JSON list of C-alpha atoms in Angstrom, two decimals:
[
{"chain": "R", "resi": 84, "resn": "UNK", "atom": "CA", "xyz": [10.86, 0.00, 8.39]},
{"chain": "R", "resi": 85, "resn": "UNK", "atom": "CA", "xyz": [11.15, -0.90, 12.05]},
{"chain": "R", "resi": 86, "resn": "UNK", "atom": "CA", "xyz": [8.83, 1.94, 12.90]},
{"chain": "R", "resi": 87, "resn": "UNK", "atom": "CA", "xyz": [6.11, 0.54, 10.66]},
{"chain": "R", "resi": 88, "resn": "UNK", "atom": "CA", "xyz": [6.34, -2.79, 12.43]},
{"chain": "R", "resi": 89, "resn": "UNK", "atom": "CA", "xyz": [6.47, -1.06, 15.78]},
{"chain": "R", "resi": 90, "resn": "UNK", "atom": "CA", "xyz": [3.39, 0.98, 14.95]},
{"chain": "R", "resi": 91, "resn": "UNK", "atom": "CA", "xyz": [1.49, -2.09, 13.82]},
{"chain": "R", "resi": 92, "resn": "UNK", "atom": "CA", "xyz": [2.61, -3.97, 16.94]},
{"chain": "R", "resi": 93, "resn": "UNK", "atom": "CA", "xyz": [1.43, -1.10, 19.13]},
{"chain": "R", "resi": 94, "resn": "UNK", "atom": "CA", "xyz": [-1.89, -1.11, 17.28]},
{"chain": "R", "resi": 95, "resn": "UNK", "atom": "CA", "xyz": [-2.59, -4.63, 18.52]},
{"chain": "R", "resi": 96, "resn": "UNK", "atom": "CA", "xyz": [-2.26, -3.50, 22.17]},
{"chain": "R", "resi": 97, "resn": "UNK", "atom": "CA", "xyz": [-4.07, -1.04, 24.39]},
{"chain": "R", "resi": 98, "resn": "UNK", "atom": "CA", "xyz": [-2.58, 2.22, 23.11]},
{"chain": "R", "resi": 99, "resn": "UNK", "atom": "CA", "xyz": [-3.69, 4.13, 26.22]},
{"chain": "R", "resi": 100, "resn": "UNK", "atom": "CA", "xyz": [-0.99, 2.28, 28.20]},
{"chain": "R", "resi": 101, "resn": "UNK", "atom": "CA", "xyz": [1.78, 3.48, 25.89]},
{"chain": "R", "resi": 102, "resn": "UNK", "atom": "CA", "xyz": [2.66, 7.15, 26.52]},
{"chain": "R", "resi": 103, "resn": "UNK", "atom": "CA", "xyz": [5.17, 7.17, 23.65]},
{"chain": "R", "resi": 104, "resn": "UNK", "atom": "CA", "xyz": [2.47, 6.45, 21.05]},
{"chain": "R", "resi": 105, "resn": "UNK", "atom": "CA", "xyz": [2.03, 10.07, 19.87]},
{"chain": "R", "resi": 106, "resn": "UNK", "atom": "CA", "xyz": [5.76, 10.45, 19.13]},
{"chain": "R", "resi": 107, "resn": "UNK", "atom": "CA", "xyz": [5.89, 7.07, 17.38]},
{"chain": "R", "resi": 108, "resn": "UNK", "atom": "CA", "xyz": [2.76, 7.91, 15.40]},
{"chain": "R", "resi": 109, "resn": "UNK", "atom": "CA", "xyz": [4.30, 11.22, 14.31]},
{"chain": "R", "resi": 110, "resn": "UNK", "atom": "CA", "xyz": [7.46, 9.44, 13.17]},
{"chain": "R", "resi": 111, "resn": "UNK", "atom": "CA", "xyz": [5.44, 6.83, 11.28]},
{"chain": "R", "resi": 112, "resn": "UNK", "atom": "CA", "xyz": [3.48, 9.62, 9.58]},
{"chain": "R", "resi": 113, "resn": "UNK", "atom": "CA", "xyz": [6.77, 11.26, 8.52]},
{"chain": "R", "resi": 114, "resn": "UNK", "atom": "CA", "xyz": [8.05, 7.98, 7.09]},
{"chain": "R", "resi": 115, "resn": "UNK", "atom": "CA", "xyz": [4.83, 7.36, 5.19]},
{"chain": "R", "resi": 116, "resn": "UNK", "atom": "CA", "xyz": [4.88, 10.89, 3.78]},
{"chain": "R", "resi": 117, "resn": "UNK", "atom": "CA", "xyz": [8.48, 10.42, 2.61]},
{"chain": "R", "resi": 118, "resn": "UNK", "atom": "CA", "xyz": [7.35, 7.40, 0.58]},
{"chain": "R", "resi": 119, "resn": "UNK", "atom": "CA", "xyz": [3.79, 8.24, -0.51]},
{"chain": "R", "resi": 120, "resn": "UNK", "atom": "CA", "xyz": [3.66, 12.03, -0.33]},
{"chain": "R", "resi": 121, "resn": "UNK", "atom": "CA", "xyz": [1.27, 14.06, 1.83]},
{"chain": "R", "resi": 122, "resn": "UNK", "atom": "CA", "xyz": [-1.79, 12.00, 2.78]},
{"chain": "R", "resi": 123, "resn": "UNK", "atom": "CA", "xyz": [-4.15, 14.85, 1.89]},
{"chain": "R", "resi": 124, "resn": "UNK", "atom": "CA", "xyz": [-2.53, 15.75, -1.47]},
{"chain": "R", "resi": 125, "resn": "UNK", "atom": "CA", "xyz": [-4.45, 15.39, -4.71]},
{"chain": "R", "resi": 126, "resn": "UNK", "atom": "CA", "xyz": [-1.49, 13.43, -6.13]},
{"chain": "R", "resi": 127, "resn": "UNK", "atom": "CA", "xyz": [-1.62, 10.83, -3.31]},
{"chain": "R", "resi": 128, "resn": "UNK", "atom": "CA", "xyz": [-0.17, 8.22, -3.52]},
{"chain": "R", "resi": 129, "resn": "UNK", "atom": "CA", "xyz": [3.01, 9.21, -5.32]},
{"chain": "R", "resi": 130, "resn": "UNK", "atom": "CA", "xyz": [4.35, 6.46, -7.64]},
{"chain": "R", "resi": 131, "resn": "UNK", "atom": "CA", "xyz": [7.31, 4.40, -6.45]},
{"chain": "R", "resi": 132, "resn": "UNK", "atom": "CA", "xyz": [10.66, 5.09, -8.16]},
{"chain": "R", "resi": 133, "resn": "UNK", "atom": "CA", "xyz": [11.39, 3.04, -11.32]},
{"chain": "R", "resi": 134, "resn": "UNK", "atom": "CA", "xyz": [13.82, 0.67, -9.59]},
{"chain": "R", "resi": 135, "resn": "UNK", "atom": "CA", "xyz": [11.34, -0.27, -6.87]},
{"chain": "R", "resi": 136, "resn": "UNK", "atom": "CA", "xyz": [8.23, -1.29, -8.82]},
{"chain": "R", "resi": 137, "resn": "UNK", "atom": "CA", "xyz": [7.12, -1.89, -12.39]},
{"chain": "R", "resi": 138, "resn": "UNK", "atom": "CA", "xyz": [5.17, 0.65, -14.38]},
{"chain": "R", "resi": 139, "resn": "UNK", "atom": "CA", "xyz": [1.44, 0.01, -14.37]},
{"chain": "R", "resi": 140, "resn": "UNK", "atom": "CA", "xyz": [-0.76, -0.11, -17.47]},
{"chain": "R", "resi": 141, "resn": "UNK", "atom": "CA", "xyz": [-1.76, 3.54, -16.90]},
{"chain": "R", "resi": 142, "resn": "UNK", "atom": "CA", "xyz": [1.82, 4.56, -17.73]},
{"chain": "R", "resi": 143, "resn": "UNK", "atom": "CA", "xyz": [2.14, 6.65, -14.54]},
{"chain": "R", "resi": 144, "resn": "UNK", "atom": "CA", "xyz": [1.76, 4.65, -11.34]},
{"chain": "R", "resi": 145, "resn": "UNK", "atom": "CA", "xyz": [4.27, 2.18, -9.92]},
{"chain": "R", "resi": 146, "resn": "UNK", "atom": "CA", "xyz": [2.95, 0.04, -7.08]},
{"chain": "R", "resi": 147, "resn": "UNK", "atom": "CA", "xyz": [4.33, -2.88, -5.10]},
{"chain": "R", "resi": 148, "resn": "UNK", "atom": "CA", "xyz": [1.69, -4.98, -3.35]},
{"chain": "R", "resi": 149, "resn": "UNK", "atom": "CA", "xyz": [3.48, -5.95, -0.12]},
{"chain": "R", "resi": 150, "resn": "UNK", "atom": "CA", "xyz": [4.80, -2.46, 0.62]},
{"chain": "R", "resi": 151, "resn": "UNK", "atom": "CA", "xyz": [1.41, -0.91, -0.05]},
{"chain": "R", "resi": 152, "resn": "UNK", "atom": "CA", "xyz": [-0.36, -3.52, 2.10]},
{"chain": "R", "resi": 153, "resn": "UNK", "atom": "CA", "xyz": [1.79, -2.62, 5.11]},
{"chain": "R", "resi": 154, "resn": "UNK", "atom": "CA", "xyz": [1.24, 1.07, 4.38]},
{"chain": "R", "resi": 155, "resn": "UNK", "atom": "CA", "xyz": [-2.54, 0.57, 4.48]},
{"chain": "R", "resi": 156, "resn": "UNK", "atom": "CA", "xyz": [-2.15, -1.01, 7.93]},
{"chain": "R", "resi": 157, "resn": "UNK", "atom": "CA", "xyz": [0.07, 1.87, 9.03]},
{"chain": "R", "resi": 158, "resn": "UNK", "atom": "CA", "xyz": [-2.39, 4.52, 7.77]},
{"chain": "R", "resi": 159, "resn": "UNK", "atom": "CA", "xyz": [-5.27, 2.78, 9.55]},
{"chain": "R", "resi": 160, "resn": "UNK", "atom": "CA", "xyz": [-3.15, 2.55, 12.72]},
{"chain": "R", "resi": 161, "resn": "UNK", "atom": "CA", "xyz": [-2.47, 6.28, 12.49]},
{"chain": "R", "resi": 162, "resn": "UNK", "atom": "CA", "xyz": [-6.17, 6.94, 11.96]},
{"chain": "R", "resi": 163, "resn": "UNK", "atom": "CA", "xyz": [-6.96, 4.91, 15.06]},
{"chain": "R", "resi": 164, "resn": "UNK", "atom": "CA", "xyz": [-4.31, 6.73, 17.13]},
{"chain": "R", "resi": 165, "resn": "UNK", "atom": "CA", "xyz": [-5.65, 10.12, 16.00]},
{"chain": "R", "resi": 166, "resn": "UNK", "atom": "CA", "xyz": [-9.22, 9.06, 16.72]},
{"chain": "R", "resi": 167, "resn": "UNK", "atom": "CA", "xyz": [-8.24, 7.94, 20.22]},
{"chain": "R", "resi": 168, "resn": "UNK", "atom": "CA", "xyz": [-6.49, 11.28, 20.76]},
{"chain": "R", "resi": 169, "resn": "UNK", "atom": "CA", "xyz": [-9.70, 13.09, 19.77]},
{"chain": "R", "resi": 170, "resn": "UNK", "atom": "CA", "xyz": [-8.40, 14.36, 16.42]},
{"chain": "R", "resi": 171, "resn": "UNK", "atom": "CA", "xyz": [-11.22, 13.19, 14.16]},
{"chain": "R", "resi": 172, "resn": "UNK", "atom": "CA", "xyz": [-10.13, 15.41, 11.27]},
{"chain": "R", "resi": 173, "resn": "UNK", "atom": "CA", "xyz": [-6.67, 13.85, 11.10]},
{"chain": "R", "resi": 174, "resn": "UNK", "atom": "CA", "xyz": [-8.16, 10.37, 11.56]},
{"chain": "R", "resi": 175, "resn": "UNK", "atom": "CA", "xyz": [-10.32, 11.06, 8.51]},
{"chain": "R", "resi": 176, "resn": "UNK", "atom": "CA", "xyz": [-7.27, 12.15, 6.47]},
{"chain": "R", "resi": 177, "resn": "UNK", "atom": "CA", "xyz": [-5.44, 8.91, 7.27]},
{"chain": "R", "resi": 178, "resn": "UNK", "atom": "CA", "xyz": [-8.52, 6.75, 6.64]},
{"chain": "R", "resi": 179, "resn": "UNK", "atom": "CA", "xyz": [-9.00, 8.42, 3.25]},
{"chain": "R", "resi": 180, "resn": "UNK", "atom": "CA", "xyz": [-5.30, 7.89, 2.49]},
{"chain": "R", "resi": 181, "resn": "UNK", "atom": "CA", "xyz": [-5.64, 4.16, 3.23]},
{"chain": "R", "resi": 182, "resn": "UNK", "atom": "CA", "xyz": [-8.72, 3.93, 1.01]},
{"chain": "R", "resi": 183, "resn": "UNK", "atom": "CA", "xyz": [-7.03, 5.91, -1.80]},
{"chain": "R", "resi": 184, "resn": "UNK", "atom": "CA", "xyz": [-4.03, 3.60, -1.64]},
{"chain": "R", "resi": 185, "resn": "UNK", "atom": "CA", "xyz": [-6.30, 0.53, -1.81]},
{"chain": "R", "resi": 186, "resn": "UNK", "atom": "CA", "xyz": [-8.11, 1.98, -4.83]},
{"chain": "R", "resi": 187, "resn": "UNK", "atom": "CA", "xyz": [-4.81, 2.79, -6.56]},
{"chain": "R", "resi": 188, "resn": "UNK", "atom": "CA", "xyz": [-3.48, -0.71, -5.91]},
{"chain": "R", "resi": 189, "resn": "UNK", "atom": "CA", "xyz": [-6.63, -2.23, -7.39]},
{"chain": "R", "resi": 190, "resn": "UNK", "atom": "CA", "xyz": [-6.44, 0.02, -10.48]},
{"chain": "R", "resi": 191, "resn": "UNK", "atom": "CA", "xyz": [-2.75, -0.77, -10.95]},
{"chain": "R", "resi": 192, "resn": "UNK", "atom": "CA", "xyz": [-2.21, -4.35, -9.76]},
{"chain": "R", "resi": 193, "resn": "UNK", "atom": "CA", "xyz": [-5.73, -5.70, -10.18]},
{"chain": "R", "resi": 194, "resn": "UNK", "atom": "CA", "xyz": [-5.53, -5.60, -13.97]},
{"chain": "R", "resi": 195, "resn": "UNK", "atom": "CA", "xyz": [-3.07, -7.06, -16.49]},
{"chain": "R", "resi": 196, "resn": "UNK", "atom": "CA", "xyz": [0.05, -4.97, -17.02]},
{"chain": "R", "resi": 197, "resn": "UNK", "atom": "CA", "xyz": [-0.50, -5.08, -20.81]},
{"chain": "R", "resi": 198, "resn": "UNK", "atom": "CA", "xyz": [-2.39, -6.99, -23.48]},
{"chain": "R", "resi": 199, "resn": "UNK", "atom": "CA", "xyz": [0.54, -9.38, -24.09]},
{"chain": "R", "resi": 200, "resn": "UNK", "atom": "CA", "xyz": [-0.25, -13.04, -23.47]},
{"chain": "R", "resi": 201, "resn": "UNK", "atom": "CA", "xyz": [2.53, -13.20, -20.84]},
{"chain": "R", "resi": 202, "resn": "UNK", "atom": "CA", "xyz": [0.64, -10.60, -18.81]},
{"chain": "R", "resi": 203, "resn": "UNK", "atom": "CA", "xyz": [-2.77, -12.31, -18.99]},
{"chain": "R", "resi": 204, "resn": "UNK", "atom": "CA", "xyz": [-4.94, -12.61, -15.88]},
{"chain": "R", "resi": 205, "resn": "UNK", "atom": "CA", "xyz": [-8.07, -14.70, -15.44]},
{"chain": "R", "resi": 206, "resn": "UNK", "atom": "CA", "xyz": [-11.31, -12.75, -15.69]},
{"chain": "R", "resi": 207, "resn": "UNK", "atom": "CA", "xyz": [-13.80, -12.65, -12.82]},
{"chain": "R", "resi": 208, "resn": "UNK", "atom": "CA", "xyz": [-17.04, -10.69, -13.28]},
{"chain": "R", "resi": 209, "resn": "UNK", "atom": "CA", "xyz": [-17.55, -10.70, -9.49]},
{"chain": "R", "resi": 210, "resn": "UNK", "atom": "CA", "xyz": [-14.25, -8.93, -8.79]},
{"chain": "R", "resi": 211, "resn": "UNK", "atom": "CA", "xyz": [-14.18, -5.13, -8.48]},
{"chain": "R", "resi": 212, "resn": "UNK", "atom": "CA", "xyz": [-11.38, -5.05, -11.08]},
{"chain": "R", "resi": 213, "resn": "UNK", "atom": "CA", "xyz": [-12.87, -7.72, -13.35]},
{"chain": "R", "resi": 214, "resn": "UNK", "atom": "CA", "xyz": [-9.88, -10.01, -12.80]},
{"chain": "R", "resi": 215, "resn": "UNK", "atom": "CA", "xyz": [-8.81, -12.67, -10.31]},
{"chain": "R", "resi": 216, "resn": "UNK", "atom": "CA", "xyz": [-6.37, -11.48, -7.66]},
{"chain": "R", "resi": 217, "resn": "UNK", "atom": "CA", "xyz": [-3.69, -8.83, -7.61]},
{"chain": "R", "resi": 218, "resn": "UNK", "atom": "CA", "xyz": [-0.28, -8.78, -9.25]},
{"chain": "R", "resi": 219, "resn": "UNK", "atom": "CA", "xyz": [2.78, -8.22, -7.04]},
{"chain": "R", "resi": 220, "resn": "UNK", "atom": "CA", "xyz": [4.22, -5.31, -9.01]},
{"chain": "R", "resi": 221, "resn": "UNK", "atom": "CA", "xyz": [7.58, -6.70, -10.07]},
{"chain": "R", "resi": 222, "resn": "UNK", "atom": "CA", "xyz": [9.32, -5.51, -13.20]},
{"chain": "R", "resi": 223, "resn": "UNK", "atom": "CA", "xyz": [9.35, -8.85, -15.07]},
{"chain": "R", "resi": 224, "resn": "UNK", "atom": "CA", "xyz": [6.31, -10.93, -15.96]},
{"chain": "R", "resi": 225, "resn": "UNK", "atom": "CA", "xyz": [5.66, -14.59, -16.53]},
{"chain": "R", "resi": 226, "resn": "UNK", "atom": "CA", "xyz": [2.38, -16.53, -16.61]},
{"chain": "R", "resi": 227, "resn": "UNK", "atom": "CA", "xyz": [3.57, -19.05, -14.01]},
{"chain": "R", "resi": 228, "resn": "UNK", "atom": "CA", "xyz": [5.63, -17.50, -11.26]},
{"chain": "R", "resi": 229, "resn": "UNK", "atom": "CA", "xyz": [8.93, -18.95, -10.20]},
{"chain": "R", "resi": 230, "resn": "UNK", "atom": "CA", "xyz": [9.92, -20.25, -6.78]},
{"chain": "R", "resi": 231, "resn": "UNK", "atom": "CA", "xyz": [12.24, -17.28, -6.23]},
{"chain": "R", "resi": 232, "resn": "UNK", "atom": "CA", "xyz": [9.42, -14.81, -6.88]},
{"chain": "R", "resi": 233, "resn": "UNK", "atom": "CA", "xyz": [11.38, -12.83, -9.48]},
{"chain": "R", "resi": 234, "resn": "UNK", "atom": "CA", "xyz": [8.36, -12.51, -11.73]},
{"chain": "R", "resi": 235, "resn": "UNK", "atom": "CA", "xyz": [5.00, -10.79, -11.27]}
]
């Protein structure tokens, strides 16, 4: 996890002044692939394991909002690093991965987990998902969340 933060921190600076960026970017790409699968795979992103996120309404995906949000930043940072290195093809792969992850998060966490009243979300016709906000992705649900954030 430190490498994700390091990559994001590097992204906020002038990357041309940091000769270690290519090695750090390669390591970040390896870490992302170990979690999400290959960025250019048709199955991207791979679902999280059962103990790490709740099953989505589609019965297949498992997403966790905060982890995926940092991953989007990491993929865009990798795309930027590749673009700066002149590798437009790889930059495109990472940009598409970030966009695919965003779309998957919206499909999974932007809709109610089920049709149970405990899982209800407010409707919003202006939203791309038709609902207000995004769920967190926790295993347990409750209409009003608790202070300890145990519920979605």
